[in-house]
XYZ file of C-alpha atoms in Angstrom:
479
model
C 186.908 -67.268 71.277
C 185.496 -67.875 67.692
C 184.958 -63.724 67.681
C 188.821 -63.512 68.258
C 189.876 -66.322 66.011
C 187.967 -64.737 63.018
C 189.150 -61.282 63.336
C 192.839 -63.209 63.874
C 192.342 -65.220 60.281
C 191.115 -61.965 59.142
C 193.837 -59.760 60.023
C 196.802 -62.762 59.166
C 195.421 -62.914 55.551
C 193.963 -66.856 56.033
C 192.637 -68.878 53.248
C 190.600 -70.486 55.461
C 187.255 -70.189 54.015
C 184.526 -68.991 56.934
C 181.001 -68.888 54.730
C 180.646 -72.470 54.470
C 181.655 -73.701 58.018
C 180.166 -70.655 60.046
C 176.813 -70.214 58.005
C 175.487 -73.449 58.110
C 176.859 -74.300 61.824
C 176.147 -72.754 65.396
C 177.241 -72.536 68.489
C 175.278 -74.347 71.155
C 175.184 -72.653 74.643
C 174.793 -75.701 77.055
C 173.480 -73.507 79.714
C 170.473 -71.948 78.124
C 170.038 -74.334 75.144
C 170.063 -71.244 73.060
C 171.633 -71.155 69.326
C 173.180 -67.209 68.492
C 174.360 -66.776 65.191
C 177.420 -66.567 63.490
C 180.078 -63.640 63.916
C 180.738 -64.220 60.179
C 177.622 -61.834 59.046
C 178.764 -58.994 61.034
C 182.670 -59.623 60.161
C 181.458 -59.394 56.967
C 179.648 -56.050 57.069
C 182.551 -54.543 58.511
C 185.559 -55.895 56.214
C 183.799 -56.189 52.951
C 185.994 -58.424 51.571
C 187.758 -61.567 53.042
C 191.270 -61.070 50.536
C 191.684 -56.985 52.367
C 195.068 -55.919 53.038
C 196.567 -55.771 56.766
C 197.611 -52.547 55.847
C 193.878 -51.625 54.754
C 192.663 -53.040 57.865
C 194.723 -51.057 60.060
C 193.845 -47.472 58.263
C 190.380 -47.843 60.346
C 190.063 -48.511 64.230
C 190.601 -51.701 65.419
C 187.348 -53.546 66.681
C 187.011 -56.874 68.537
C 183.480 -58.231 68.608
C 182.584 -59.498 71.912
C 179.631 -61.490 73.196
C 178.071 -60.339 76.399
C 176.763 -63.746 77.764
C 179.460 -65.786 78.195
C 179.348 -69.716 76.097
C 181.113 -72.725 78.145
C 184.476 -73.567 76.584
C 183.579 -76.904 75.805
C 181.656 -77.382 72.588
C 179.875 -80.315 71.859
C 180.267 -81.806 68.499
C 177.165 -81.929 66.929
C 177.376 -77.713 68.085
C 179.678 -77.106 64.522
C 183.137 -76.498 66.358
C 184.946 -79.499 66.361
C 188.477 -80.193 64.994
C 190.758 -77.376 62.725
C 189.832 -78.988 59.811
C 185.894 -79.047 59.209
C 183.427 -81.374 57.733
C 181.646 -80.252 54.849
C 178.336 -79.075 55.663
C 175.679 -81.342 55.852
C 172.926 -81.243 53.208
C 170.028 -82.598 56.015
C 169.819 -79.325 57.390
C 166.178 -78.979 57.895
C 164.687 -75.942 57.010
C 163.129 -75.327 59.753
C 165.999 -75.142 61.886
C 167.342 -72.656 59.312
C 164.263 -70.329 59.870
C 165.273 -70.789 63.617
C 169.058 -69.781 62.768
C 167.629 -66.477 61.675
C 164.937 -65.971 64.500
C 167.430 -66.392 66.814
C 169.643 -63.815 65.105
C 166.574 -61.097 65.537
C 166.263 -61.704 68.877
C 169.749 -61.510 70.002
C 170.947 -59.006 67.839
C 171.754 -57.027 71.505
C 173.678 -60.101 72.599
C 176.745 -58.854 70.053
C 178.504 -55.470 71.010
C 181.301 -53.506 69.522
C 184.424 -53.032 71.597
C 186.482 -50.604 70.354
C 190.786 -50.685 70.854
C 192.221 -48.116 72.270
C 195.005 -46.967 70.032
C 198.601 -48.478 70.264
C 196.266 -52.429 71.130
C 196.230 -54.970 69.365
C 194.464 -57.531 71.365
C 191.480 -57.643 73.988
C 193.201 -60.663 75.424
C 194.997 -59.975 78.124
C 197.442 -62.705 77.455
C 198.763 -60.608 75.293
C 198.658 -57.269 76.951
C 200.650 -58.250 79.681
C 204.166 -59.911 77.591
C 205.958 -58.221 75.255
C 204.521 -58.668 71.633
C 206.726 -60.638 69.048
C 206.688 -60.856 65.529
C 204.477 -63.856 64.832
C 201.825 -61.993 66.850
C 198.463 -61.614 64.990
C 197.611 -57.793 64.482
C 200.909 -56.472 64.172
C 200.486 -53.055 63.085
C 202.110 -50.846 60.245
C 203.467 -48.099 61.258
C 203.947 -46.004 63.851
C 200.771 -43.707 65.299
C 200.776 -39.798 64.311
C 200.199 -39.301 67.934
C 204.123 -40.722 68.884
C 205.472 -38.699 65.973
C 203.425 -35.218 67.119
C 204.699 -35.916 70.581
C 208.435 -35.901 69.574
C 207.819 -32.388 68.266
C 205.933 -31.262 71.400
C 207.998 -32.705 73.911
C 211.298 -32.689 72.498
C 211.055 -30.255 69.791
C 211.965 -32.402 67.089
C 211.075 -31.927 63.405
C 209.538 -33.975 61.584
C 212.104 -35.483 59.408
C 214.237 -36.284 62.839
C 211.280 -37.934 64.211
C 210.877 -40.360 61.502
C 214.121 -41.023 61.741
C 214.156 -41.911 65.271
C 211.302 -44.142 65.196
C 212.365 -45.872 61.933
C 213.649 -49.247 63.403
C 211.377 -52.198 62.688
C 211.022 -52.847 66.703
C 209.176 -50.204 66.810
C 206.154 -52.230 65.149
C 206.090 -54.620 68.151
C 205.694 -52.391 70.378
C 202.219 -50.996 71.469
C 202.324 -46.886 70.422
C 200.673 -46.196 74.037
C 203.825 -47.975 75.625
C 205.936 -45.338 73.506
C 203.901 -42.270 74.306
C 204.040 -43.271 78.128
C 207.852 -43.531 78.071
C 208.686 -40.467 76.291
C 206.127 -38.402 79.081
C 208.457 -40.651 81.591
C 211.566 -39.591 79.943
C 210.571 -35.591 79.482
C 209.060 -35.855 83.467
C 213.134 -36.786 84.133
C 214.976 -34.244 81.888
C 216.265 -36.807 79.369
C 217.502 -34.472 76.759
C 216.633 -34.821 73.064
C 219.856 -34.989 71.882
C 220.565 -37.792 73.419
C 217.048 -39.669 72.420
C 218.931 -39.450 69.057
C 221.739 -41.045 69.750
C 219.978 -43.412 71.513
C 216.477 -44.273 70.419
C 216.173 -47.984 71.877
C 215.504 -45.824 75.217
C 211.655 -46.170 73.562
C 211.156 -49.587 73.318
C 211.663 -49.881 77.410
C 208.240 -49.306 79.255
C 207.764 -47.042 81.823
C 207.510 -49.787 84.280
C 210.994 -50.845 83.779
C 212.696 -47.556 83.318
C 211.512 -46.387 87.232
C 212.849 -49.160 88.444
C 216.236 -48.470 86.253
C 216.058 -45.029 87.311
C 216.432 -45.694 91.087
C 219.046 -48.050 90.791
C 221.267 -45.922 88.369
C 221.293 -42.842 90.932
C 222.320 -45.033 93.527
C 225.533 -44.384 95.146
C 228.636 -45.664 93.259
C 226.820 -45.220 90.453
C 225.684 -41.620 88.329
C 225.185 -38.092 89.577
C 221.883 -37.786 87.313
C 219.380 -39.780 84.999
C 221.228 -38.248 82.097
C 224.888 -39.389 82.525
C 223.515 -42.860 83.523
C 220.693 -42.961 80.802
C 223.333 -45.818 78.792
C 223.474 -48.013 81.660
C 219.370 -49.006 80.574
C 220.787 -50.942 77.953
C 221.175 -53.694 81.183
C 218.797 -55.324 82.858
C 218.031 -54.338 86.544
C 220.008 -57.086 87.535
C 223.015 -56.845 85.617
C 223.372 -52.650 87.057
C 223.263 -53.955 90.804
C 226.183 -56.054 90.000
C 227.567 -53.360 88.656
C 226.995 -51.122 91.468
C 228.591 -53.947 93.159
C 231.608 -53.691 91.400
C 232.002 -50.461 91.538
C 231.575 -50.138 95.527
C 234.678 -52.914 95.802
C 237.109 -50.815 93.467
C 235.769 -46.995 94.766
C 239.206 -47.340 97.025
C 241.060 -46.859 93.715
C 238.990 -43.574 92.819
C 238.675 -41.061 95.506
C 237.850 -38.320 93.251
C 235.192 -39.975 91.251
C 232.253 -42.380 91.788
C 233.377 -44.883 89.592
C 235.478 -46.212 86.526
C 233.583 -44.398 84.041
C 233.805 -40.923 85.337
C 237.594 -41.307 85.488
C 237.517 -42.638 81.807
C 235.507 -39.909 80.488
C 238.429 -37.754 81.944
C 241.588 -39.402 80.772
C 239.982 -39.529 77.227
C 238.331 -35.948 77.616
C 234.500 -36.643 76.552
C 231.425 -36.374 78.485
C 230.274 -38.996 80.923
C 226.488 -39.814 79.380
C 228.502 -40.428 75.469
C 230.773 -42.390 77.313
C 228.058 -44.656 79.382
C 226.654 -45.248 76.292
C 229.095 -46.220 74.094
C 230.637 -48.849 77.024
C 227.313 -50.648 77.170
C 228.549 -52.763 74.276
C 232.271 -53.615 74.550
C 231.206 -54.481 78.459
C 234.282 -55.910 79.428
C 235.855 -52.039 80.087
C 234.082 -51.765 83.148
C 235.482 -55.267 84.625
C 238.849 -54.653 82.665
C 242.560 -54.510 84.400
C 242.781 -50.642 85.127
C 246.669 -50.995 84.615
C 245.834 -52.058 81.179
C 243.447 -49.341 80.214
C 246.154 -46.661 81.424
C 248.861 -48.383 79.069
C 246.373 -48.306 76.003
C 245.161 -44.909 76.975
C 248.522 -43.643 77.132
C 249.682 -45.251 73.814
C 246.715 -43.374 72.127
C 246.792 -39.821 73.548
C 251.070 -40.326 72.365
C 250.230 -40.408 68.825
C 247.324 -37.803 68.959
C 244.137 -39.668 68.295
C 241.058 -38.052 68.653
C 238.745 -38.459 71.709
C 235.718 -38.992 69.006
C 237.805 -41.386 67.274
C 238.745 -42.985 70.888
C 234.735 -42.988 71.685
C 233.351 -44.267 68.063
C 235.697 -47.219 68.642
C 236.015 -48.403 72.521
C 237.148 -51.555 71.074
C 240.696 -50.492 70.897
C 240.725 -51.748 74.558
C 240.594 -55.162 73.446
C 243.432 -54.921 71.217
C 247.159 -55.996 71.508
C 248.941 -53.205 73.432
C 251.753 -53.574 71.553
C 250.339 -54.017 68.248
C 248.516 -51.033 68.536
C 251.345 -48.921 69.369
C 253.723 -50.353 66.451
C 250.627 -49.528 63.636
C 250.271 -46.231 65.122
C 253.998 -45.609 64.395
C 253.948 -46.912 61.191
C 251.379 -45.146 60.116
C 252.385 -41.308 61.729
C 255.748 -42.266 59.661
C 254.102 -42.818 56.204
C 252.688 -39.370 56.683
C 249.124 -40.116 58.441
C 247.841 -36.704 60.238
C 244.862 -38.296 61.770
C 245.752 -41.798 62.401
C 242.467 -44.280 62.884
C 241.970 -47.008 64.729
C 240.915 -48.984 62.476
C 244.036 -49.414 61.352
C 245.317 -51.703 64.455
C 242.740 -54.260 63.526
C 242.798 -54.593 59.267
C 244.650 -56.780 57.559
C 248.292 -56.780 57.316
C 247.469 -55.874 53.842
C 245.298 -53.659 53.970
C 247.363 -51.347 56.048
C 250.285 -51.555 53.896
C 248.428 -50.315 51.027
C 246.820 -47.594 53.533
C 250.772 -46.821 54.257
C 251.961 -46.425 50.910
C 249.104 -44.319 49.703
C 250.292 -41.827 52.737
C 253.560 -42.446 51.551
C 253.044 -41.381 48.096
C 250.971 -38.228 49.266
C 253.856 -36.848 51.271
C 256.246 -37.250 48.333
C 253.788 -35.255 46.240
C 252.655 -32.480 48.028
C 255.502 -32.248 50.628
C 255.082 -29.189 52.871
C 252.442 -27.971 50.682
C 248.688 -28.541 51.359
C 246.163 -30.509 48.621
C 244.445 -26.831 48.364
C 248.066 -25.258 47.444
C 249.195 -28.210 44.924
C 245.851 -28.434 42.727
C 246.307 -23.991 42.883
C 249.843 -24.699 41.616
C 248.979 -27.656 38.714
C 246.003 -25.871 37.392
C 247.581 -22.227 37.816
C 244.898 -20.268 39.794
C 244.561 -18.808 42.929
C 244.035 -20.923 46.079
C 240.943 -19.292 47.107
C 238.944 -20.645 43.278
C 239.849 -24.164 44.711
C 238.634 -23.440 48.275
C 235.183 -21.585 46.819
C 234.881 -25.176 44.512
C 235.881 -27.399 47.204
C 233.076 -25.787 49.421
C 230.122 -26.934 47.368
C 232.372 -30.296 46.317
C 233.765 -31.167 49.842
C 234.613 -35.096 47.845
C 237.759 -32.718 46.049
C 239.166 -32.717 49.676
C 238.593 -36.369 50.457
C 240.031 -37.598 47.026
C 243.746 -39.094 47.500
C 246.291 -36.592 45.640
C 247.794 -39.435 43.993
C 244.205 -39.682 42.015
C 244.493 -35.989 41.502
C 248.100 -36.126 40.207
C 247.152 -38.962 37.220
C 243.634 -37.053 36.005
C 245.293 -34.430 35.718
C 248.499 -35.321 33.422
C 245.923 -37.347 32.017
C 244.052 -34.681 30.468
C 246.877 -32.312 29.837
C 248.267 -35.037 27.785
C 245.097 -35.766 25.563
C 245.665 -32.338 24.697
C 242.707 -30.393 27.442
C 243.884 -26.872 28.545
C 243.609 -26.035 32.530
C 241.477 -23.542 31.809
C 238.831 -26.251 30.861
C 239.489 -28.775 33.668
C 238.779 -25.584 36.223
C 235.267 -25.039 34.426
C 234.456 -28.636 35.306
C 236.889 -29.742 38.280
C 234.372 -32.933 39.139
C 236.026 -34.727 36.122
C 239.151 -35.084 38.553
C 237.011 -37.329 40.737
C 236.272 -40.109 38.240
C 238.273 -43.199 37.267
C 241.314 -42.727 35.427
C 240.605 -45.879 33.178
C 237.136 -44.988 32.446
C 238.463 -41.108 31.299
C 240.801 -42.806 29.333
C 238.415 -45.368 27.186
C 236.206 -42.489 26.695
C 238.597 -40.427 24.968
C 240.070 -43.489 22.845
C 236.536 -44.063 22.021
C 235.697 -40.189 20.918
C 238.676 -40.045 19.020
C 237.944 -43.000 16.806
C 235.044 -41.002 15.178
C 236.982 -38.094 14.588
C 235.503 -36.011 17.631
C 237.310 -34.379 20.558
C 235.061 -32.758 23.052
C 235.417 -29.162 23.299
C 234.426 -29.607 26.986
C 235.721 -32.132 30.014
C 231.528 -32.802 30.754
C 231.416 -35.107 28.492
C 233.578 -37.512 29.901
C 231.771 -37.378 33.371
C 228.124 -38.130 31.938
C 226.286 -41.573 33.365
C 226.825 -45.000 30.978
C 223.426 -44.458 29.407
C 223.769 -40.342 29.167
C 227.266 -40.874 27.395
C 226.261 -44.002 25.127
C 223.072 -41.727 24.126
C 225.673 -39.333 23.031
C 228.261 -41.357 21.142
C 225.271 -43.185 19.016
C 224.347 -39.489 17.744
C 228.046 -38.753 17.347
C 228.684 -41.910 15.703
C 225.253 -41.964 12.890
C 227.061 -38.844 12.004
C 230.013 -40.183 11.528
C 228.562 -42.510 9.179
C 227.285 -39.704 7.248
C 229.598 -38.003 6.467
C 231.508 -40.643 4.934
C 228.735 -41.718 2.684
C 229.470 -38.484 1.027
């Protein structure tokens, strides 16, 4: 116990200081009578200092020093351990006993061993090993193991880059790296593809343990065809998928042709069952919800032509007021919305309005024309010079032609030719206002920039510039 509480204070950065109280006091083994020495000596050989980083500690192999001869719990008082906070050492240590301290510590020296962690441990206690670890844990490592990130690239063929990726939540430092490795050999052993690891990467932090037993209950009947489609449903516990398999076995009257609910959804809004299972996981209620009232709202949607990503990114829709829903929808395919979104029947009043008008005001502009055709048509050029700029710029595309419209009679007006706002299109991007002060403050000095780059450099690029600009200003009317 005082091996483990050492290397605990060790690895949780404690001030406690160890020299004094360990040093000059033993432990007393009731049974034999025999004093062994402090663990502090050999702690101290093997982490030089007592200030070392965790993350220092955990670049070498984790070691827990163990004694072979097991010491009775209870510790008398005069043996050194007695409450957390110690007495100061007592100066009528004989010396004798001192030359007995040391020895003892020849002639045990075999009594200490070295047991090494295997990798993903943290803790020879078993108390430990068998709950999950949590954050306050002692020894909570770094980072994740090489080993987990060269098996994502053997197993699933993932690069490098995507592995990283997938492991970069901060759960992934509670949990042991030999759990990981053993669930992604349990998830390869079941054909769990990797694209769907990536979608859903919390599938790792579930040992194997727990995913057979979610495994068999997920291909029982009423439930998925395969381990893939029903991979979502882990996200519950065991107990909460049998009473959904429950569920599902009262209402199968209502769906000959499928084996439950969510195969039937994944039709009416054309996506694939294992997306579907796990995007449903989190707005729950679907799978319990009035089926009357998920036709009406599914209706309403496939009416005004929303996408079936859209539909899937945002199963929350399902909560929503039916007929709220439908009148936004409206609204906004009037104003001149191609693509309406959803999250347009839950924003502010406000917020949609402006939304609407900004539609509005782009289907007075461009009319039957497209964005590509109007900026062709204000800066005289062919269509295909803005489609070869907007491929390398897709933000030209995504920029509201309202925005478009006022740079550009902006810079006509100040007296820029269209020739030089198609050498540097990416000044029709940036704030009107901030164009406009730049110009004003250029002109001031008696400059006006042969070029429109200028007026798209960063705050300290641009003030750089105008200081030069302006000491030569000064200059010249010194003279």
């Amino acid at each position: 116990m005082l091996c483990r509480h050492v290397y605990s204070c060790l690895l949780s950065g404690s001030s406690r200081k160890f020299p004094s109280s360990c040093v000059q006091r033993t432990i007393r083994n009731r049974d034999t009578g025999v004093l062994f020495p402090s663990v502090y000596l050999d702690f101290r050989a093997r982490f030089p200092s007592r200030w070392t980083s965790i993350a220092s500690l955990h670049t070498r192999k984790p070691v827990c020093l163990i004694q072979k001869k097991a010491c009775q719990r209870n510790l008398s008082w005069s043996g050194g351990l007695s409450s957390p906070t110690r007495k100061k050492s007592s100066s009528r240590l004989r010396k004798d006993d001192e030359a007995e301290d040391e020895n003892v510590a020849q002639n045990n020296s075999d009594a200490l061993e070295y047991h090494w962690l295997e990798d993903g441990e943290f803790f020879d206690n078993p108390y430990h090993q068998d709950r999950k670890i949590k954050p306050r844990d002692v020894g909570r490592k770094v980072s994740v193991s090489e080993p987990v990130i060269s098996e994502l690239n053997n197993l699933f063929g993932l690069t490098r880059a995507e592995a990283l990726h997938l492991v970069r939540s901060p759960q992934f430092l509670l949990v042991a790296d030999g759990a990981v490795l053993k669930t992604l050999y349990f998830l390869k052993e079941h054909d769990i593809p990797s694209k769907q690891l990536k979608r859903i990467p919390w599938i790792l932090l579930q040992t194997e343990d727990v995913l057979q037993v979610k495994f068999t209950k997920i291909t029982s009947p009423y439930l998925f065809n395969n381990y893939s489609e029903g991979l979502g449903f882990c996200y519950f516990t065991a107990q909460q998928i049998g009473k959904y398999r429950k569920w599902f076995s009262v209402e199968a009257v209502k769906f000959p042709n499928h084996p439950n609910r969510i195969y039937y959804l994944a039709e009416r809004m054309k996506v694939p069952v294992d997306q579907l299972t796990e995007r449903i996981v989190k707005p729950k209620r679907i799978l319990f919800m009035d089926l009357e009232r998920i036709e009406h709202i599914t209706s309403i949607l496939e009416r005004y032509e929303v996408q079936s990503e859209d539909i899937l990114r945002d199963l929350w829709v399902y909560y929503h007021n039916p007929a709220l829903t439908e009148e936004r929808l409206h609204r906004a395919t009037e104003a001149g919305c191609e693509r309406p979104k959803l999250w347009m029947c839950r924003c502010p009043e406000y917020i949609f309005e402006r939304t609407c008008e900004r539609y509005q005001s782009q289907k007075e502009l461009l009319g039957e024309k497209s964005v590509i055709e109007y900026l062709a048509e204000r800066l005289e050029c062919e269509p295909e010079f803005i489609v070869n700029y907007a491929r390398g710029n897709p933000g030209l595309m995504r920029a509201h032609v309202s925005k478009l419209k006022s740079q550009i009679d902006l810079l006509i007006s100040e007296g820029f030719t269209r020739k030089q706002i198609r050498a540097s299109m990416r000044i029709l991007l940036y704030a009107e206002k901030r164009t406009a002060e730049r110009i004003k403050k250029l002109k001031e000095i008696g400059y006006f920039p042969s070029s429109v780059t200028v007026l798209y450099k960063t705050p300290k690029q641009f003030e750089s510039y105008y200081q030069s600009l302006l000491q030569k200003y000064k200059r010249s009317l010194n003279k």
